[in-house]
Amino acid sequence: MKGMVVSRVKIADWAVLKGRGVLTTIGLGSCVGVVLYDYRSRVGGLAHILLHDSRDFPNKSKPFNPAKYADTAIPLLVREIENIGGNKERLRAKIAGGSQLFKNQKVRESVGEKNLRLVRQVLEEHGIPIIGEDVGGNYGRTLHFYVDTGKTIVSTVGRGEKEI
Amino acid sequence: MGEDTVNSFKLDVLKELANIGTGNAVTSLAKLLDGEKITMEVPDAKLVPLQDIPESLGGAELPVAGVFIESTGDIQLTILFVIPLESALKIISVLLPAARGDFDALEQSALLEVGNILTSSYLTALSLMTDLLLLPSPPAIAIDMSGAIISTVMAEARVQDDELVLLQTTLNSRRKRIIGYILIIPDRGALGTIFARLGIR
């Protein structure tokens, strides 16, 4: 990690980076971490998405934070990646999170599932293929994305880590 | 916070409500833990950026047990009782002397009950003071990194504000060194209703 930029992405937050560096987000529960990566220009971004669809929330905060919702965070990330030299056509996605931590939530579609559904839908609308994922289950995840290689590591409490 | 601006006077009022609520909860917890002496810090009521809440309890990666309850009725409240795993093990060893400490179903249900009792006593106090009907949901438990638990609870609460009123209390037991946190997140309308009940504008 020596000499590398390590940028921490908080909840409802985003970051983009070019070249050598790591984008990290800790504690994805029902939230979904979305990595977008242009392998050729080695430009990438990460968003930590809290909620599914901004159109479902009429009383949003002002100023509006687009990184909080799947439908607005992904277009934002695409734009910002393009701004630092990435190409939308080459973007690939990796996603992690969308779990259901609390056991007795007996609902038809959990918050995590809703988030995942919207993330997949918005990525598809933008023509961005998902090439790696670690989603669902009942546990939280931490994600490290190495921007220069695209390598993405997901770690958990008590379940080890894996590359997606 | 939209039209319901929260000034420092209002935050003090919330602090006092939390103080009485937590006092009640501490008494219940002490009874449950064989008369263990529990102290509580003066509750904090503050406006916190959403993004900083997962960090507010000793780091987003800290392994914790979280008991989550939603209260409906006259107002909507989200309640989370967070215990770092080390403390959770001590609570379990008092309640279940033969426990293995592996957080199996029985041990989780013991923690769930502790969370339930704490929260119910808190809500009872709040309900008496404000004369509001508070209906807690059945509690749910998760054991994971605190950041994942807290962000999930905020998503469950469909938090739309980027800044939240957070009532936070730290519980401490000297002898056994048990630490616990109670987080209360009232929704936007709830604060207005509470202040109106107390005659505060």
XYZ file of C-alpha atoms in Angstrom:
365
model
C 0.000 0.000 0.000
C 3.106 2.195 0.152
C 2.835 5.340 -1.941
C -0.716 4.502 -2.848
C -3.705 6.791 -2.538
C -6.255 5.179 -0.231
C -9.606 6.884 -0.404
C -12.371 6.028 2.000
C -15.936 6.109 0.674
C -18.497 6.638 3.425
C -22.156 5.705 3.420
C -24.106 7.549 0.675
C -20.772 8.725 -0.708
C -18.657 8.231 -3.850
C -15.132 8.667 -5.187
C -13.285 8.279 -8.508
C -9.608 7.755 -9.093
C -7.110 7.319 -11.922
C -4.099 5.002 -11.696
C -2.480 3.631 -8.576
C -4.743 3.784 -5.550
C -7.399 2.040 -3.511
C -11.025 2.959 -3.003
C -12.441 1.412 0.162
C -15.854 1.240 1.773
C -16.556 -0.342 5.147
C -19.765 -1.873 6.424
C -21.996 -2.689 3.488
C -25.116 -4.263 4.991
C -28.263 -3.740 2.964
C -26.306 -1.021 1.151
C -24.705 -1.865 -2.182
C -21.149 -0.964 -3.120
C -20.835 -0.377 -6.869
C -17.413 -0.418 -8.511
C -17.156 0.907 -12.076
C -13.908 0.320 -13.883
C -12.394 1.207 -17.245
C -9.637 -1.385 -17.645
C -7.831 0.380 -20.472
C -7.455 3.872 -19.057
C -7.217 2.485 -15.518
C -9.870 4.802 -14.207
C -12.465 3.700 -11.711
C -15.034 4.771 -9.175
C -16.909 3.469 -6.161
C -20.304 4.426 -4.722
C -21.830 3.277 -1.404
C -25.555 3.267 -2.127
C -28.014 3.382 0.803
C -31.438 3.350 -0.841
C -32.936 2.085 -4.083
C -34.907 4.678 -6.017
C -34.892 8.421 -5.329
C -38.329 8.685 -6.960
C -39.747 6.651 -4.049
C -38.705 9.287 -1.526
C -40.705 12.505 -1.806
C -39.113 14.323 1.157
C -35.505 14.202 0.145
C -32.946 16.436 1.801
C -31.895 19.645 0.131
C -29.328 19.900 -1.267
C -29.981 16.529 -2.801
C -27.236 13.906 -2.407
C -27.309 11.775 -5.573
C -24.823 9.232 -4.136
C -27.479 7.983 -1.722
C -29.828 6.382 -4.264
C -29.107 3.728 -6.911
C -30.913 5.540 -9.727
C -28.866 8.723 -9.277
C -25.539 7.393 -7.917
C -24.684 5.275 -10.959
C -25.149 8.036 -13.594
C -23.139 10.354 -11.307
C -20.298 7.843 -11.094
C -20.307 7.327 -14.883
C -20.102 11.094 -15.457
C -17.311 11.604 -12.960
C -15.310 8.703 -14.413
C -15.680 10.217 -17.883
C -14.506 13.560 -16.469
C -11.162 12.064 -15.452
C -10.579 10.222 -18.698
C -12.638 7.039 -18.519
C -14.739 5.727 -21.355
C -18.335 4.715 -20.704
C -18.280 2.037 -23.427
C -15.477 0.200 -21.668
C -16.920 0.335 -18.164
C -17.374 -2.896 -16.233
C -19.131 -3.202 -12.876
C -18.533 -5.194 -9.715
C -21.069 -5.101 -6.930
C -21.190 -6.211 -3.281
C -23.689 -5.958 -0.421
C -27.479 -6.008 -0.461
C -27.700 -8.402 2.455
C -30.417 -8.863 5.054
C -28.771 -8.610 8.460
C -31.793 -8.782 10.718
C -33.485 -12.129 10.726
C -37.090 -11.397 11.482
C -37.671 -8.923 8.711
C -40.466 -10.798 6.998
C -41.113 -8.664 3.990
C -41.663 -9.566 0.377
C -38.560 -7.778 -0.815
C -35.911 -6.722 1.717
C -34.206 -3.330 1.550
C -31.069 -5.106 0.334
C -32.944 -6.926 -2.431
C -34.580 -3.684 -3.531
C -31.192 -2.002 -3.680
C -29.756 -4.856 -5.746
C -32.710 -4.863 -8.136
C -32.313 -1.155 -8.845
C -28.526 -1.345 -9.153
C -28.816 -4.141 -11.735
C -31.561 -2.299 -13.586
C -29.683 1.020 -13.770
C -26.434 -0.682 -14.820
C -28.314 -2.460 -17.578
C -29.892 0.787 -18.747
C -26.387 2.192 -19.077
C -25.139 -0.907 -20.887
C -22.563 -1.692 -18.177
C -22.000 -5.432 -17.643
C -21.543 -6.820 -14.118
C -18.411 -8.967 -14.173
C -18.126 -9.773 -10.474
C -20.405 -9.808 -7.464
C -20.751 -10.936 -3.872
C -24.272 -10.117 -2.760
C -27.139 -11.189 -0.510
C -26.855 -13.381 2.556
C -27.167 -12.137 6.123
C -23.783 -10.583 6.795
C -21.950 -7.307 6.232
C -19.074 -6.679 3.853
C -16.099 -4.382 3.405
C -14.828 -3.671 -0.096
C -11.367 -2.709 -1.383
C -11.027 -1.744 -5.043
C -7.496 -1.440 -6.513
C -8.022 1.040 -9.295
C -4.918 0.332 -11.393
C -5.646 -3.404 -11.715
C -9.400 -3.575 -11.156
C -8.821 -6.134 -8.426
C -11.666 -6.042 -5.917
C -11.546 -7.757 -2.523
C -14.589 -8.274 -0.328
C -14.038 -9.110 3.351
C -16.456 -10.091 6.107
C -16.551 -10.685 9.855
C -15.807 -14.377 10.387
C -16.286 -15.442 6.757
C -12.899 -14.490 5.386
C -12.376 -12.545 2.196
C -12.666 -13.171 -1.494
C -11.878 -11.552 -4.790
C -14.762 -10.695 -7.096
C -34.324 19.351 8.714
C -36.895 21.211 6.605
C -39.471 23.202 8.523
C -38.712 21.519 11.859
C -35.566 23.360 12.744
C -33.878 21.916 15.779
C -32.185 24.532 17.916
C -29.974 23.960 20.910
C -32.873 24.412 23.330
C -34.777 21.643 21.586
C -31.726 19.422 21.655
C -31.525 19.992 25.419
C -35.140 18.927 25.778
C -34.399 15.756 23.815
C -31.378 15.135 26.008
C -33.561 15.332 29.097
C -36.103 12.927 27.602
C -33.275 10.540 26.755
C -31.888 10.940 30.267
C -35.107 9.808 31.915
C -35.647 7.066 29.343
C -32.158 5.713 29.807
C -32.418 5.941 33.580
C -35.357 3.587 33.385
C -33.514 1.291 31.017
C -30.436 1.162 33.244
C -32.530 0.109 36.239
C -33.986 -2.749 34.220
C -30.577 -3.840 32.989
C -29.082 -3.801 36.492
C -31.905 -6.064 37.713
C -31.306 -8.437 34.839
C -27.564 -8.615 35.516
C -27.852 -9.725 39.157
C -27.659 -6.238 40.592
C -24.503 -5.314 38.671
C -23.914 -1.600 39.120
C -24.533 0.132 35.822
C -23.670 3.744 35.237
C -24.728 5.851 32.315
C -23.197 8.894 30.769
C -25.387 11.933 30.279
C -27.128 11.225 26.983
C -26.072 13.180 23.999
C -28.594 14.673 21.603
C -27.048 16.053 18.472
C -27.490 16.717 14.822
C -25.175 14.338 13.006
C -24.424 14.016 9.298
C -25.757 10.664 8.147
C -22.304 9.740 6.847
C -20.683 10.030 10.263
C -23.075 7.839 12.236
C -21.460 4.475 11.414
C -18.185 5.909 12.754
C -19.706 7.255 15.945
C -19.569 4.020 17.949
C -15.931 3.063 17.973
C -15.388 2.489 14.264
C -17.357 1.005 11.406
C -15.477 -2.310 11.511
C -16.006 -3.027 15.220
C -17.778 -6.391 15.661
C -20.981 -5.800 17.599
C -24.377 -7.221 18.403
C -27.187 -4.916 17.374
C -30.792 -5.137 18.528
C -33.106 -3.195 16.280
C -36.649 -2.082 17.099
C -38.988 0.215 15.240
C -41.641 2.026 17.168
C -44.848 3.092 15.463
C -48.060 4.486 16.960
C -48.308 8.260 17.322
C -44.720 8.755 16.169
C -42.048 6.821 14.277
C -38.819 6.046 16.082
C -35.949 3.793 15.141
C -34.115 2.302 18.071
C -30.828 0.455 18.010
C -29.068 -1.046 21.005
C -25.431 -1.762 20.158
C -23.116 -3.910 22.278
C -19.495 -4.588 21.286
C -19.024 -8.367 21.150
C -16.712 -8.452 24.158
C -19.402 -6.865 26.292
C -22.075 -9.065 24.744
C -20.136 -12.150 25.872
C -20.090 -10.848 29.445
C -23.831 -10.237 29.422
C -24.377 -13.737 28.075
C -22.177 -15.267 30.769
C -24.301 -13.629 33.484
C -27.607 -14.714 31.959
C -26.523 -18.158 30.768
C -23.693 -19.394 33.012
C -23.195 -22.549 30.924
C -22.978 -20.689 27.614
C -20.147 -21.428 25.188
C -19.928 -17.870 23.913
C -20.390 -18.767 20.259
C -23.510 -16.660 19.736
C -25.763 -19.631 19.015
C -29.531 -19.233 18.831
C -29.999 -19.348 22.619
C -27.280 -16.778 23.279
C -28.657 -14.501 20.577
C -32.123 -14.719 22.049
C -30.726 -13.759 25.477
C -29.161 -10.634 23.938
C -32.366 -9.943 22.073
C -34.248 -10.029 25.354
C -31.802 -7.633 26.982
C -32.261 -5.245 24.080
C -35.994 -5.673 24.299
C -36.145 -4.908 28.018
C -33.867 -1.885 27.689
C -35.819 -0.433 24.829
C -39.201 -1.100 26.370
C -38.260 0.682 29.577
C -36.926 3.587 27.550
C -40.101 3.799 25.491
C -42.328 3.505 28.563
C -40.636 6.549 30.082
C -40.898 8.492 26.826
C -44.546 7.570 26.439
C -45.415 8.659 30.004
C -43.671 12.006 29.585
C -45.183 12.872 26.244
C -48.498 11.034 26.512
C -47.826 9.541 23.105
C -48.751 6.030 22.079
C -45.573 4.101 21.215
C -45.867 0.635 19.729
C -42.565 -1.201 19.487
C -42.103 -3.859 16.807
C -40.703 -7.259 17.806
C -36.937 -6.830 18.195
C -34.471 -8.240 15.668
C -30.815 -9.033 16.254
C -27.724 -9.117 14.051
C -24.079 -9.770 14.848
C -21.704 -8.075 12.457
C -19.500 -5.044 11.895
C -21.101 -1.950 13.396
C -21.020 0.007 10.135
C -23.095 -2.626 8.343
C -25.620 -2.798 11.181
C -26.030 0.951 11.518
C -26.319 1.611 7.786
C -28.855 -1.203 7.426
C -30.956 0.283 10.205
C -30.849 3.668 8.473
C -31.957 2.078 5.223
C -34.761 0.246 7.039
C -35.826 3.579 8.503
C -35.848 5.015 4.961
C -33.797 7.940 6.164
C -34.215 10.814 3.722
C -32.479 13.536 5.700
C -28.747 13.916 5.303
C -28.523 15.169 8.869
C -30.200 13.294 11.692
C -31.054 13.893 15.307
C -29.274 11.173 17.185
C -29.854 10.430 20.853
C -26.941 8.429 22.106
C -26.290 6.993 25.530
C -23.327 4.991 26.710
C -23.920 2.414 29.428
C -21.055 1.187 31.550
C -20.662 -1.387 34.235
C -17.521 -0.931 36.312
C -17.043 -4.424 37.624
C -17.703 -6.358 34.455
C -16.733 -3.585 32.053
C -19.788 -3.890 29.907
C -20.340 -1.130 27.378
C -23.516 -0.561 25.401
C -24.967 2.199 23.271
C -28.571 3.163 22.723
C -29.286 5.073 19.518
C -32.653 6.643 18.915
C -33.430 8.121 15.532
C -36.757 9.966 15.528
C -38.145 10.614 12.085
C -38.775 14.149 10.929
C -42.446 14.204 11.918
C -41.766 12.581 15.290
C -39.734 15.515 16.551
C -42.473 17.990 15.660
C -45.055 15.856 17.470
C -42.905 15.458 20.592
C -42.243 19.195 20.827
C -45.898 20.031 20.237
C -46.891 17.669 23.077
C -44.469 19.389 25.392
C -45.744 22.810 24.337
C -42.455 23.823 22.717
C -42.426 25.872 19.525
